Each structure stands twice: as structure tokens, then as C-alpha cells.
């Protein structure tokens, strides 16, 4: 275990640091990792961000992106860095299975492990924890960690601010979710003052789609969406042939589930996709409906109340049927 004073003492000297985040990183995963990276390199630390898998083009522009190591593409280099590290920062996840094969490497590493995260039910693998489920994004917690734990607000430069802004913007669905408190807006105001160009970041993340991506979205909404009015639920299910036909890349499916949730009265939306030999579910909900409970109980997953994910080794049709079978159990919550 590490206390705050010992952590500050350690970080006062250059250290070998690995920063990692969950597989298939999203905007918060990459934004918080690169935000922390851009902070640490100013202090002379030897820091590296290792992403367990690749991530979408629309996240590949943040400062420091060129230095990111993708584990699946550089296994030996990543394993050596993990084994050799003095400190490993684990951002935006709290269970080692969220980083795939890297999990056992991190568990076995001699480094102090520091968890910065906002997901429920953390696993006990860390030596220091900056954890708050009320935070709208891990990037908000990285800001808080730099300002209030490390007392170094002055080192939040344009690069740090740009990355942290991206994390908060994406995880709060552009400042729309209920956890976007006045504190979040104050943090974001600080980040803009520190150099984050808010409108430009929005352009880079949200207005950078390919033509294929938009046509695929049209296909999903026109041909793949089923509304179940008796359960206030919408399902968008996509098979592997359509992914091929529309040349769908990493990240192209991100956010499509939100269109289903934008329908009035829909309280639960599911995006179910057949990919990489398994079926992946993304659930989104409104209000207090526990999307994460369904993912945890039935689809080996988890997440937040309003945004959760899971997977299954059954066929696409079986997963759709299983999902529909679960709904009656939640009918009361869905139709209130
Ligand atoms: P997405 O639908 O974007 O893949 O995931 C939404 C949220 O659910 C993510 O922010 C993540 O917190 C969580 N999540 C997705 N897949 C899993 C999973 O397999 N296990 C757990 N514990 N959480 C997941
Ligand atoms: Mn997050």
C-alpha cells in the first residue's frame, strides 16, 4: 500500500511509469491516459502509455498519441516495460480482465499500482486508489489527482488540458449525462483556460466520420432497429456480413446505440453486434434503469447504470432472443 505522502515522494524523482487503460479504449480511456502522460513527462519521468488493443481514428490525434504502444502489436516491448516499471497507472478500469492478457502481466509486476477510476466494484489489485463513482469521467479524476493529490495545477498545460477535456466530453456524452455537475463545468472551464480549444476538440471527435460510417448508421437505423413498445426498449442488431459490406472499422459502431435511446419513451437501448467471433452488447438507459445489472447478470460484463457492455459466445440470433427474454423481468422499471 502507498499513502499520499509516499506517492508524492516517489513522484518527486524521475520514475519508470506505465499508464494503461481498458481494451478497445474510448475517449475517456485515451484522454485520461494521455492527459496523465503529458503531465508526467514534464517532470522528467520515463512514461509510456500502453493500450491493450487498438482504438478509433477519431481518437488518434491527441498530443502524445504517436508515443502510444499498442499491446497486441508490440507484445514483447509492452511486457518488458510492464515488468520493469516502478509505477503502473491503471486508468478507467478496475478489474484486470478489462486489459485482456496484460492483466496477468500487471498483476505480476513489481511496480506500485495506482488505480484512477469511476466504475463500480473495484477489484483489489492496486496499491493506491483515486476512485469515485460519481465522477463523470476518469479524466475528471485525473484532473482532481493532479490538482488536489499532487498539488500541481500549474502543470496542466495545453496538451494535458486537451486530453482531459476530450475524456470528459466523450464520457459525459458532451456534458449531457446526469453526472455532469457544476463541478464538472468548473473543471472544464479550467481546462479551456489552460488551452483546450473546446470547439476544435468537438470537431476532431464528432465531425470526422467517413462516408461509410454515415451510410452504415443509416442502414442500422432503417434496417436493423426493432422497437419493443411494450418494454420501452429499442434493439439495433448487426451481423458480421453488414460489418464487412460497410467496411466498418474500430470505433465506427460507437455511439450508434444513442440514436435508439433518443426516441421519446425509449428507456433502454441495445446495440448488439457480431464481431471477432463473438457477440458484443452495448446497453444505454435513461434515468435509474440499471443497464449494468443486465450486462453483469447475463452477459459477463458490467459498466455504469446508464452505459454498460457485455458479450456472449452464443449466436447473434440467440443473444437477441436471450435479451428479449430478460425484458419481462424488468418490465416494471421500463414502463414506469
Ligand atoms: P460500450 O457499450 O461503450 O462498449 O461500454 C459502455 C461502458 O460499459 C464502458 O464505459 C465500460 O465501462 C462498460 N463495459 C463495457 N464492456 C464491459 C465489460 O465487458 N465488462 C465491464 N465490467 N464493463 C464493461
Ligand atoms: Mn470512463
Short mmCIF file of N, CA and C in Angstrom, two decimals, residues 143-293:
data_model
loop_
_atom_site.label_atom_id
_atom_site.label_comp_id
_atom_site.label_asym_id
_atom_site.label_seq_id
_atom_site.Cartn_x
_atom_site.Cartn_y
_atom_site.Cartn_z
N UNK A 143 -7.71 15.03 -13.47
CA UNK A 143 -7.61 16.47 -13.14
C UNK A 143 -7.53 16.64 -11.62
N UNK A 144 -8.46 16.00 -10.91
CA UNK A 144 -8.51 16.11 -9.46
C UNK A 144 -7.24 15.57 -8.80
N UNK A 145 -6.71 14.49 -9.37
CA UNK A 145 -5.48 13.87 -8.87
C UNK A 145 -4.29 14.83 -9.02
N UNK A 146 -4.18 15.46 -10.18
CA UNK A 146 -3.08 16.40 -10.41
C UNK A 146 -3.22 17.63 -9.50
N UNK A 147 -4.46 18.13 -9.40
CA UNK A 147 -4.67 19.39 -8.66
C UNK A 147 -4.64 19.15 -7.15
N UNK A 148 -5.34 18.13 -6.69
CA UNK A 148 -5.55 18.00 -5.24
C UNK A 148 -4.70 16.94 -4.55
N UNK A 149 -4.21 15.95 -5.29
CA UNK A 149 -3.34 14.95 -4.67
C UNK A 149 -1.88 15.33 -4.89
N UNK A 150 -1.55 15.74 -6.11
CA UNK A 150 -0.15 16.08 -6.42
C UNK A 150 0.11 17.59 -6.27
N UNK A 151 -0.96 18.36 -6.05
CA UNK A 151 -0.83 19.82 -5.85
C UNK A 151 -0.03 20.51 -6.96
N UNK A 152 -0.35 20.18 -8.19
CA UNK A 152 0.43 20.70 -9.31
C UNK A 152 -0.43 21.28 -10.43
N UNK A 153 -1.43 22.06 -10.06
CA UNK A 153 -2.33 22.61 -11.07
C UNK A 153 -1.57 23.37 -12.17
N UNK A 154 -0.46 23.99 -11.80
CA UNK A 154 0.26 24.82 -12.78
C UNK A 154 0.84 23.97 -13.93
N UNK A 155 0.93 22.65 -13.74
CA UNK A 155 1.46 21.81 -14.82
C UNK A 155 0.36 21.32 -15.77
N UNK A 156 -0.87 21.78 -15.57
CA UNK A 156 -1.91 21.46 -16.55
C UNK A 156 -1.75 22.42 -17.73
N UNK A 157 -0.94 21.99 -18.69
CA UNK A 157 -0.68 22.81 -19.86
C UNK A 157 -1.69 22.50 -20.97
N UNK A 158 -1.48 23.07 -22.13
CA UNK A 158 -2.43 22.89 -23.25
C UNK A 158 -2.60 21.41 -23.61
N UNK A 159 -1.49 20.65 -23.64
CA UNK A 159 -1.57 19.23 -24.01
C UNK A 159 -2.38 18.43 -22.99
N UNK A 160 -2.07 18.64 -21.71
CA UNK A 160 -2.80 17.94 -20.65
C UNK A 160 -4.28 18.31 -20.75
N UNK A 161 -4.54 19.61 -20.86
CA UNK A 161 -5.92 20.10 -20.87
C UNK A 161 -6.71 19.55 -22.06
N UNK A 162 -6.06 19.47 -23.22
CA UNK A 162 -6.73 18.97 -24.43
C UNK A 162 -7.17 17.52 -24.24
N UNK A 163 -6.28 16.71 -23.69
CA UNK A 163 -6.61 15.29 -23.49
C UNK A 163 -7.70 15.12 -22.43
N UNK A 164 -7.58 15.83 -21.33
CA UNK A 164 -8.58 15.67 -20.25
C UNK A 164 -9.95 16.19 -20.70
N UNK A 165 -9.94 17.28 -21.47
CA UNK A 165 -11.21 17.80 -22.00
C UNK A 165 -11.88 16.73 -22.86
N UNK A 166 -11.09 16.06 -23.71
CA UNK A 166 -11.63 15.02 -24.59
C UNK A 166 -12.28 13.90 -23.78
N UNK A 167 -11.61 13.49 -22.71
CA UNK A 167 -12.15 12.42 -21.86
C UNK A 167 -13.47 12.81 -21.22
N UNK A 168 -13.52 14.03 -20.69
CA UNK A 168 -14.75 14.48 -20.02
C UNK A 168 -15.87 14.67 -21.05
N UNK A 169 -15.54 15.26 -22.18
CA UNK A 169 -16.56 15.50 -23.22
C UNK A 169 -17.18 14.18 -23.69
N UNK A 170 -16.34 13.19 -23.96
CA UNK A 170 -16.88 11.94 -24.53
C UNK A 170 -17.64 11.13 -23.47
N UNK A 171 -17.09 11.02 -22.25
CA UNK A 171 -17.77 10.18 -21.25
C UNK A 171 -19.04 10.82 -20.71
N UNK A 172 -19.15 12.14 -20.80
CA UNK A 172 -20.38 12.78 -20.31
C UNK A 172 -21.37 12.97 -21.47
N UNK A 173 -21.08 12.32 -22.61
CA UNK A 173 -21.91 12.48 -23.81
C UNK A 173 -22.11 13.97 -24.11
N UNK A 174 -20.98 14.67 -24.20
CA UNK A 174 -20.98 16.12 -24.45
C UNK A 174 -21.76 16.89 -23.38
N UNK A 175 -21.43 16.59 -22.13
CA UNK A 175 -21.96 17.35 -20.98
C UNK A 175 -23.47 17.20 -20.84
N UNK A 176 -23.98 16.02 -21.19
CA UNK A 176 -25.43 15.81 -21.16
C UNK A 176 -25.88 14.88 -20.04
N UNK A 177 -25.01 13.97 -19.58
CA UNK A 177 -25.48 12.95 -18.64
C UNK A 177 -25.70 13.56 -17.26
N UNK A 178 -26.52 12.89 -16.43
CA UNK A 178 -26.85 13.45 -15.11
C UNK A 178 -25.63 13.74 -14.24
N UNK A 179 -24.51 13.03 -14.47
CA UNK A 179 -23.33 13.27 -13.62
C UNK A 179 -22.51 14.48 -14.09
N UNK A 180 -23.03 15.27 -15.03
CA UNK A 180 -22.35 16.50 -15.45
C UNK A 180 -22.73 17.62 -14.48
N UNK A 181 -22.05 17.65 -13.34
CA UNK A 181 -22.38 18.59 -12.27
C UNK A 181 -21.76 19.96 -12.54
N UNK A 182 -22.09 20.90 -11.66
CA UNK A 182 -21.46 22.22 -11.77
C UNK A 182 -19.95 22.10 -11.59
N UNK A 183 -19.52 21.15 -10.76
CA UNK A 183 -18.07 20.93 -10.58
C UNK A 183 -17.43 20.55 -11.91
N UNK A 184 -18.11 19.68 -12.67
CA UNK A 184 -17.57 19.28 -13.98
C UNK A 184 -17.41 20.51 -14.86
N UNK A 185 -18.41 21.37 -14.87
CA UNK A 185 -18.31 22.57 -15.71
C UNK A 185 -17.17 23.48 -15.24
N UNK A 186 -16.93 23.52 -13.92
CA UNK A 186 -15.80 24.33 -13.43
C UNK A 186 -14.47 23.73 -13.87
N UNK A 187 -14.38 22.40 -13.80
CA UNK A 187 -13.15 21.73 -14.25
C UNK A 187 -12.93 22.03 -15.73
N UNK A 188 -13.99 21.89 -16.51
CA UNK A 188 -13.89 22.10 -17.96
C UNK A 188 -13.52 23.56 -18.26
N UNK A 189 -14.04 24.49 -17.47
CA UNK A 189 -13.66 25.90 -17.65
C UNK A 189 -12.17 26.08 -17.39
N UNK A 190 -11.66 25.42 -16.36
CA UNK A 190 -10.21 25.47 -16.08
C UNK A 190 -9.41 24.92 -17.26
N UNK A 191 -9.92 23.82 -17.83
CA UNK A 191 -9.18 23.18 -18.94
C UNK A 191 -9.16 24.10 -20.16
N UNK A 192 -10.27 24.80 -20.40
CA UNK A 192 -10.29 25.76 -21.52
C UNK A 192 -9.30 26.90 -21.23
N UNK A 193 -9.31 27.37 -19.99
CA UNK A 193 -8.34 28.42 -19.62
C UNK A 193 -6.90 27.94 -19.80
N UNK A 194 -6.68 26.64 -19.60
CA UNK A 194 -5.32 26.10 -19.72
C UNK A 194 -4.94 25.82 -21.18
N UNK A 195 -5.87 26.03 -22.11
CA UNK A 195 -5.50 25.90 -23.52
C UNK A 195 -6.32 24.92 -24.35
N UNK A 196 -7.22 24.18 -23.71
CA UNK A 196 -8.05 23.25 -24.51
C UNK A 196 -8.99 24.06 -25.41
N UNK A 197 -8.98 23.76 -26.69
CA UNK A 197 -9.83 24.50 -27.63
C UNK A 197 -11.10 23.68 -27.84
N UNK A 198 -12.14 24.01 -27.08
CA UNK A 198 -13.31 23.14 -26.99
C UNK A 198 -13.97 22.85 -28.33
N UNK A 199 -14.19 23.88 -29.16
CA UNK A 199 -14.90 23.64 -30.43
C UNK A 199 -14.07 22.77 -31.37
N UNK A 200 -12.73 22.93 -31.32
CA UNK A 200 -11.85 22.16 -32.19
C UNK A 200 -11.85 20.67 -31.78
N UNK A 201 -11.84 20.44 -30.47
CA UNK A 201 -11.86 19.06 -29.97
C UNK A 201 -13.16 18.39 -30.40
N UNK A 202 -14.26 19.13 -30.31
CA UNK A 202 -15.55 18.59 -30.74
C UNK A 202 -15.51 18.20 -32.23
N UNK A 203 -14.95 19.09 -33.03
CA UNK A 203 -14.81 18.80 -34.48
C UNK A 203 -14.03 17.51 -34.70
N UNK A 204 -12.87 17.41 -34.02
CA UNK A 204 -11.97 16.27 -34.26
C UNK A 204 -12.61 14.94 -33.86
N UNK A 205 -13.42 14.97 -32.79
CA UNK A 205 -14.02 13.71 -32.32
C UNK A 205 -15.33 13.41 -33.04
N UNK A 206 -16.17 14.41 -33.20
CA UNK A 206 -17.53 14.12 -33.68
C UNK A 206 -17.77 14.43 -35.15
N UNK A 207 -16.97 15.29 -35.74
CA UNK A 207 -17.19 15.61 -37.15
C UNK A 207 -16.06 15.08 -38.02
N UNK A 208 -15.69 13.83 -37.78
CA UNK A 208 -14.58 13.27 -38.55
C UNK A 208 -14.94 11.90 -39.11
N UNK A 209 -16.24 11.67 -39.30
CA UNK A 209 -16.69 10.36 -39.78
C UNK A 209 -16.36 10.16 -41.26
N UNK A 210 -16.27 8.90 -41.65
CA UNK A 210 -16.13 8.58 -43.08
C UNK A 210 -17.53 8.50 -43.69
N UNK A 211 -17.59 8.55 -45.01
CA UNK A 211 -18.88 8.39 -45.69
C UNK A 211 -19.50 7.03 -45.32
N UNK A 212 -18.64 5.99 -45.31
CA UNK A 212 -19.12 4.65 -44.95
C UNK A 212 -19.79 4.61 -43.59
N UNK A 213 -19.19 5.32 -42.64
CA UNK A 213 -19.70 5.32 -41.27
C UNK A 213 -21.14 5.85 -41.26
N UNK A 214 -21.36 6.93 -42.02
CA UNK A 214 -22.69 7.53 -42.03
C UNK A 214 -23.70 6.64 -42.76
N UNK A 215 -23.25 6.01 -43.85
CA UNK A 215 -24.16 5.12 -44.57
C UNK A 215 -24.48 3.88 -43.73
N UNK A 216 -23.49 3.43 -42.98
CA UNK A 216 -23.71 2.30 -42.07
C UNK A 216 -24.73 2.67 -40.99
N UNK A 217 -24.60 3.88 -40.46
CA UNK A 217 -25.56 4.37 -39.47
C UNK A 217 -26.97 4.36 -40.06
N UNK A 218 -27.09 4.84 -41.30
CA UNK A 218 -28.39 4.83 -41.97
C UNK A 218 -28.95 3.43 -42.08
N UNK A 219 -28.10 2.50 -42.44
CA UNK A 219 -28.50 1.09 -42.55
C UNK A 219 -29.00 0.56 -41.20
N UNK A 220 -28.24 0.85 -40.15
CA UNK A 220 -28.61 0.39 -38.80
C UNK A 220 -30.00 0.91 -38.42
N UNK A 221 -30.23 2.20 -38.66
CA UNK A 221 -31.49 2.80 -38.20
C UNK A 221 -32.65 2.36 -39.08
N UNK A 222 -32.40 2.16 -40.37
CA UNK A 222 -33.50 1.81 -41.27
C UNK A 222 -33.81 0.31 -41.23
N UNK A 223 -32.76 -0.50 -41.23
CA UNK A 223 -32.98 -1.94 -41.44
C UNK A 223 -32.71 -2.83 -40.23
N UNK A 224 -32.02 -2.31 -39.23
CA UNK A 224 -31.59 -3.22 -38.15
C UNK A 224 -32.21 -2.87 -36.79
N UNK A 225 -33.08 -1.88 -36.76
CA UNK A 225 -33.61 -1.44 -35.46
C UNK A 225 -35.02 -1.99 -35.23
N UNK A 226 -35.19 -2.57 -34.05
CA UNK A 226 -36.50 -3.08 -33.67
C UNK A 226 -36.95 -2.36 -32.40
N UNK A 227 -38.20 -1.88 -32.42
CA UNK A 227 -38.74 -1.19 -31.25
C UNK A 227 -39.71 -2.13 -30.55
N UNK A 228 -39.55 -2.26 -29.24
CA UNK A 228 -40.46 -3.09 -28.45
C UNK A 228 -41.25 -2.15 -27.53
N UNK A 229 -42.36 -1.58 -28.03
CA UNK A 229 -43.05 -0.53 -27.27
C UNK A 229 -43.53 -1.01 -25.90
N UNK A 230 -43.86 -2.31 -25.81
CA UNK A 230 -44.37 -2.80 -24.51
C UNK A 230 -43.30 -2.79 -23.44
N UNK A 231 -42.03 -2.65 -23.84
CA UNK A 231 -40.94 -2.58 -22.87
C UNK A 231 -40.15 -1.27 -22.97
N UNK A 232 -40.64 -0.32 -23.75
CA UNK A 232 -39.90 0.93 -23.97
C UNK A 232 -38.44 0.67 -24.31
N UNK A 233 -38.24 -0.32 -25.14
CA UNK A 233 -36.88 -0.77 -25.45
C UNK A 233 -36.64 -0.78 -26.96
N UNK A 234 -35.44 -0.42 -27.36
CA UNK A 234 -35.06 -0.50 -28.77
C UNK A 234 -33.82 -1.37 -28.90
N UNK A 235 -33.80 -2.19 -29.96
CA UNK A 235 -32.64 -3.06 -30.21
C UNK A 235 -32.13 -2.77 -31.61
N UNK A 236 -30.84 -2.55 -31.73
CA UNK A 236 -30.21 -2.50 -33.06
C UNK A 236 -29.25 -3.68 -33.12
N UNK A 237 -29.50 -4.60 -34.05
CA UNK A 237 -28.65 -5.79 -34.13
C UNK A 237 -28.00 -5.85 -35.51
N UNK A 238 -26.70 -6.06 -35.51
CA UNK A 238 -25.94 -6.02 -36.76
C UNK A 238 -25.12 -7.30 -36.91
N UNK A 239 -25.21 -7.95 -38.08
CA UNK A 239 -24.44 -9.18 -38.27
C UNK A 239 -23.09 -8.90 -38.93
N UNK A 240 -22.27 -9.93 -38.95
CA UNK A 240 -20.89 -9.74 -39.43
C UNK A 240 -20.82 -9.42 -40.92
N UNK A 241 -21.84 -9.85 -41.68
CA UNK A 241 -21.83 -9.58 -43.12
C UNK A 241 -21.99 -8.09 -43.39
N UNK A 242 -22.88 -7.44 -42.59
CA UNK A 242 -23.06 -6.00 -42.76
C UNK A 242 -21.81 -5.23 -42.37
N UNK A 243 -21.11 -5.70 -41.33
CA UNK A 243 -19.87 -5.03 -40.93
C UNK A 243 -18.88 -5.06 -42.09
N UNK A 244 -18.86 -6.20 -42.79
CA UNK A 244 -17.94 -6.34 -43.92
C UNK A 244 -18.39 -5.46 -45.08
N UNK A 245 -19.68 -5.53 -45.37
CA UNK A 245 -20.22 -4.79 -46.51
C UNK A 245 -19.94 -3.29 -46.39
N UNK A 246 -20.09 -2.76 -45.19
CA UNK A 246 -19.89 -1.32 -44.99
C UNK A 246 -18.46 -0.99 -44.55
N UNK A 247 -17.59 -1.99 -44.57
CA UNK A 247 -16.19 -1.79 -44.21
C UNK A 247 -16.08 -1.07 -42.85
N UNK A 248 -16.78 -1.62 -41.86
CA UNK A 248 -16.86 -0.97 -40.55
C UNK A 248 -15.55 -1.19 -39.78
N UNK A 249 -14.95 -0.11 -39.33
CA UNK A 249 -13.68 -0.16 -38.60
C UNK A 249 -13.90 0.04 -37.10
N UNK A 250 -12.81 -0.18 -36.35
CA UNK A 250 -12.83 0.09 -34.91
C UNK A 250 -13.42 1.48 -34.67
N UNK A 251 -14.40 1.56 -33.84
CA UNK A 251 -14.93 2.87 -33.48
C UNK A 251 -16.12 3.30 -34.31
N UNK A 252 -16.32 2.68 -35.49
CA UNK A 252 -17.43 3.11 -36.34
C UNK A 252 -18.80 2.81 -35.72
N UNK A 253 -18.85 1.83 -34.83
CA UNK A 253 -20.14 1.49 -34.22
C UNK A 253 -20.41 2.31 -32.96
N UNK A 254 -19.39 2.99 -32.49
CA UNK A 254 -19.51 3.76 -31.25
C UNK A 254 -20.61 4.82 -31.37
N UNK A 255 -21.46 4.89 -30.38
CA UNK A 255 -22.46 5.96 -30.35
C UNK A 255 -23.74 5.64 -31.10
N UNK A 256 -23.75 4.58 -31.91
CA UNK A 256 -24.98 4.30 -32.68
C UNK A 256 -26.13 3.97 -31.74
N UNK A 257 -25.81 3.31 -30.63
CA UNK A 257 -26.85 2.95 -29.66
C UNK A 257 -27.59 4.19 -29.14
N UNK A 258 -26.88 5.32 -29.09
CA UNK A 258 -27.52 6.54 -28.56
C UNK A 258 -28.66 7.05 -29.43
N UNK A 259 -28.60 6.75 -30.74
CA UNK A 259 -29.71 7.17 -31.60
C UNK A 259 -31.00 6.45 -31.20
N UNK A 260 -30.85 5.18 -30.84
CA UNK A 260 -32.04 4.43 -30.41
C UNK A 260 -32.59 5.00 -29.11
N UNK A 261 -31.68 5.41 -28.25
CA UNK A 261 -32.12 5.97 -26.96
C UNK A 261 -32.73 7.35 -27.12
N UNK A 262 -32.48 8.00 -28.25
CA UNK A 262 -33.00 9.36 -28.43
C UNK A 262 -34.49 9.37 -28.77
N UNK A 263 -35.07 8.19 -28.97
CA UNK A 263 -36.52 8.13 -29.24
C UNK A 263 -37.27 8.37 -27.92
N UNK A 264 -38.29 9.23 -27.99
CA UNK A 264 -39.09 9.51 -26.78
C UNK A 264 -39.64 8.18 -26.24
N UNK A 265 -39.71 8.06 -24.95
CA UNK A 265 -40.23 6.88 -24.25
C UNK A 265 -39.30 5.68 -24.23
N UNK A 266 -38.30 5.65 -25.09
CA UNK A 266 -37.37 4.51 -25.00
C UNK A 266 -36.49 4.71 -23.77
N UNK A 267 -36.53 3.71 -22.88
CA UNK A 267 -35.72 3.81 -21.65
C UNK A 267 -34.47 2.94 -21.70
N UNK A 268 -34.53 1.95 -22.61
CA UNK A 268 -33.38 1.04 -22.72
C UNK A 268 -33.08 0.81 -24.20
N UNK A 269 -31.84 0.97 -24.57
CA UNK A 269 -31.44 0.72 -25.96
C UNK A 269 -30.26 -0.25 -25.96
N UNK A 270 -30.32 -1.19 -26.90
CA UNK A 270 -29.24 -2.18 -27.01
C UNK A 270 -28.67 -2.16 -28.41
N UNK A 271 -27.37 -2.15 -28.51
CA UNK A 271 -26.69 -2.34 -29.79
C UNK A 271 -25.98 -3.69 -29.68
N UNK A 272 -26.38 -4.61 -30.55
CA UNK A 272 -25.85 -5.98 -30.46
C UNK A 272 -25.14 -6.29 -31.77
N UNK A 273 -23.87 -6.64 -31.68
CA UNK A 273 -23.10 -6.79 -32.91
C UNK A 273 -22.25 -8.06 -32.87
N UNK A 274 -22.19 -8.72 -34.03
CA UNK A 274 -21.43 -9.96 -34.18
C UNK A 274 -20.04 -9.56 -34.69
N UNK A 275 -19.04 -9.76 -33.84
CA UNK A 275 -17.71 -9.25 -34.21
C UNK A 275 -16.62 -10.11 -33.57
N UNK A 276 -15.55 -10.35 -34.32
CA UNK A 276 -14.39 -11.11 -33.81
C UNK A 276 -14.81 -12.45 -33.21
N UNK A 277 -15.75 -13.12 -33.84
CA UNK A 277 -16.15 -14.45 -33.38
C UNK A 277 -16.99 -14.48 -32.13
N UNK A 278 -17.45 -13.31 -31.65
CA UNK A 278 -18.38 -13.33 -30.52
C UNK A 278 -19.43 -12.24 -30.72
N UNK A 279 -20.36 -12.18 -29.79
CA UNK A 279 -21.40 -11.15 -29.89
C UNK A 279 -21.19 -10.15 -28.76
N UNK A 280 -21.13 -8.88 -29.12
CA UNK A 280 -20.85 -7.82 -28.14
C UNK A 280 -22.12 -6.99 -27.96
N UNK A 281 -22.44 -6.68 -26.72
CA UNK A 281 -23.62 -5.84 -26.45
C UNK A 281 -23.19 -4.51 -25.86
N UNK A 282 -23.86 -3.44 -26.31
CA UNK A 282 -23.71 -2.14 -25.67
C UNK A 282 -25.10 -1.70 -25.24
N UNK A 283 -25.29 -1.48 -23.96
CA UNK A 283 -26.60 -1.03 -23.49
C UNK A 283 -26.51 0.41 -22.99
N UNK A 284 -27.57 1.18 -23.26
CA UNK A 284 -27.69 2.53 -22.72
C UNK A 284 -29.09 2.66 -22.14
N UNK A 285 -29.21 3.41 -21.05
CA UNK A 285 -30.53 3.57 -20.45
C UNK A 285 -30.74 5.00 -20.01
N UNK A 286 -32.03 5.33 -19.77
CA UNK A 286 -32.35 6.65 -19.23
C UNK A 286 -32.70 6.50 -17.75
N UNK A 287 -32.48 7.57 -16.99
CA UNK A 287 -32.89 7.62 -15.59
C UNK A 287 -32.22 6.57 -14.75
N UNK A 288 -33.01 5.90 -13.89
CA UNK A 288 -32.36 4.98 -12.95
C UNK A 288 -32.41 3.53 -13.41
N UNK A 289 -32.67 3.29 -14.69
CA UNK A 289 -32.70 1.90 -15.15
C UNK A 289 -31.27 1.32 -15.17
N UNK A 290 -31.07 0.16 -14.50
CA UNK A 290 -29.70 -0.37 -14.33
C UNK A 290 -29.22 -1.22 -15.51
N UNK A 291 -28.73 -0.57 -16.55
CA UNK A 291 -28.22 -1.31 -17.72
C UNK A 291 -27.06 -2.23 -17.31
N UNK A 292 -26.26 -1.77 -16.35
CA UNK A 292 -25.10 -2.58 -15.93
C UNK A 292 -25.52 -3.89 -15.28
N UNK A 293 -26.69 -3.90 -14.62
CA UNK A 293 -27.13 -5.13 -13.96
C UNK A 293 -27.39 -6.23 -15.00
#
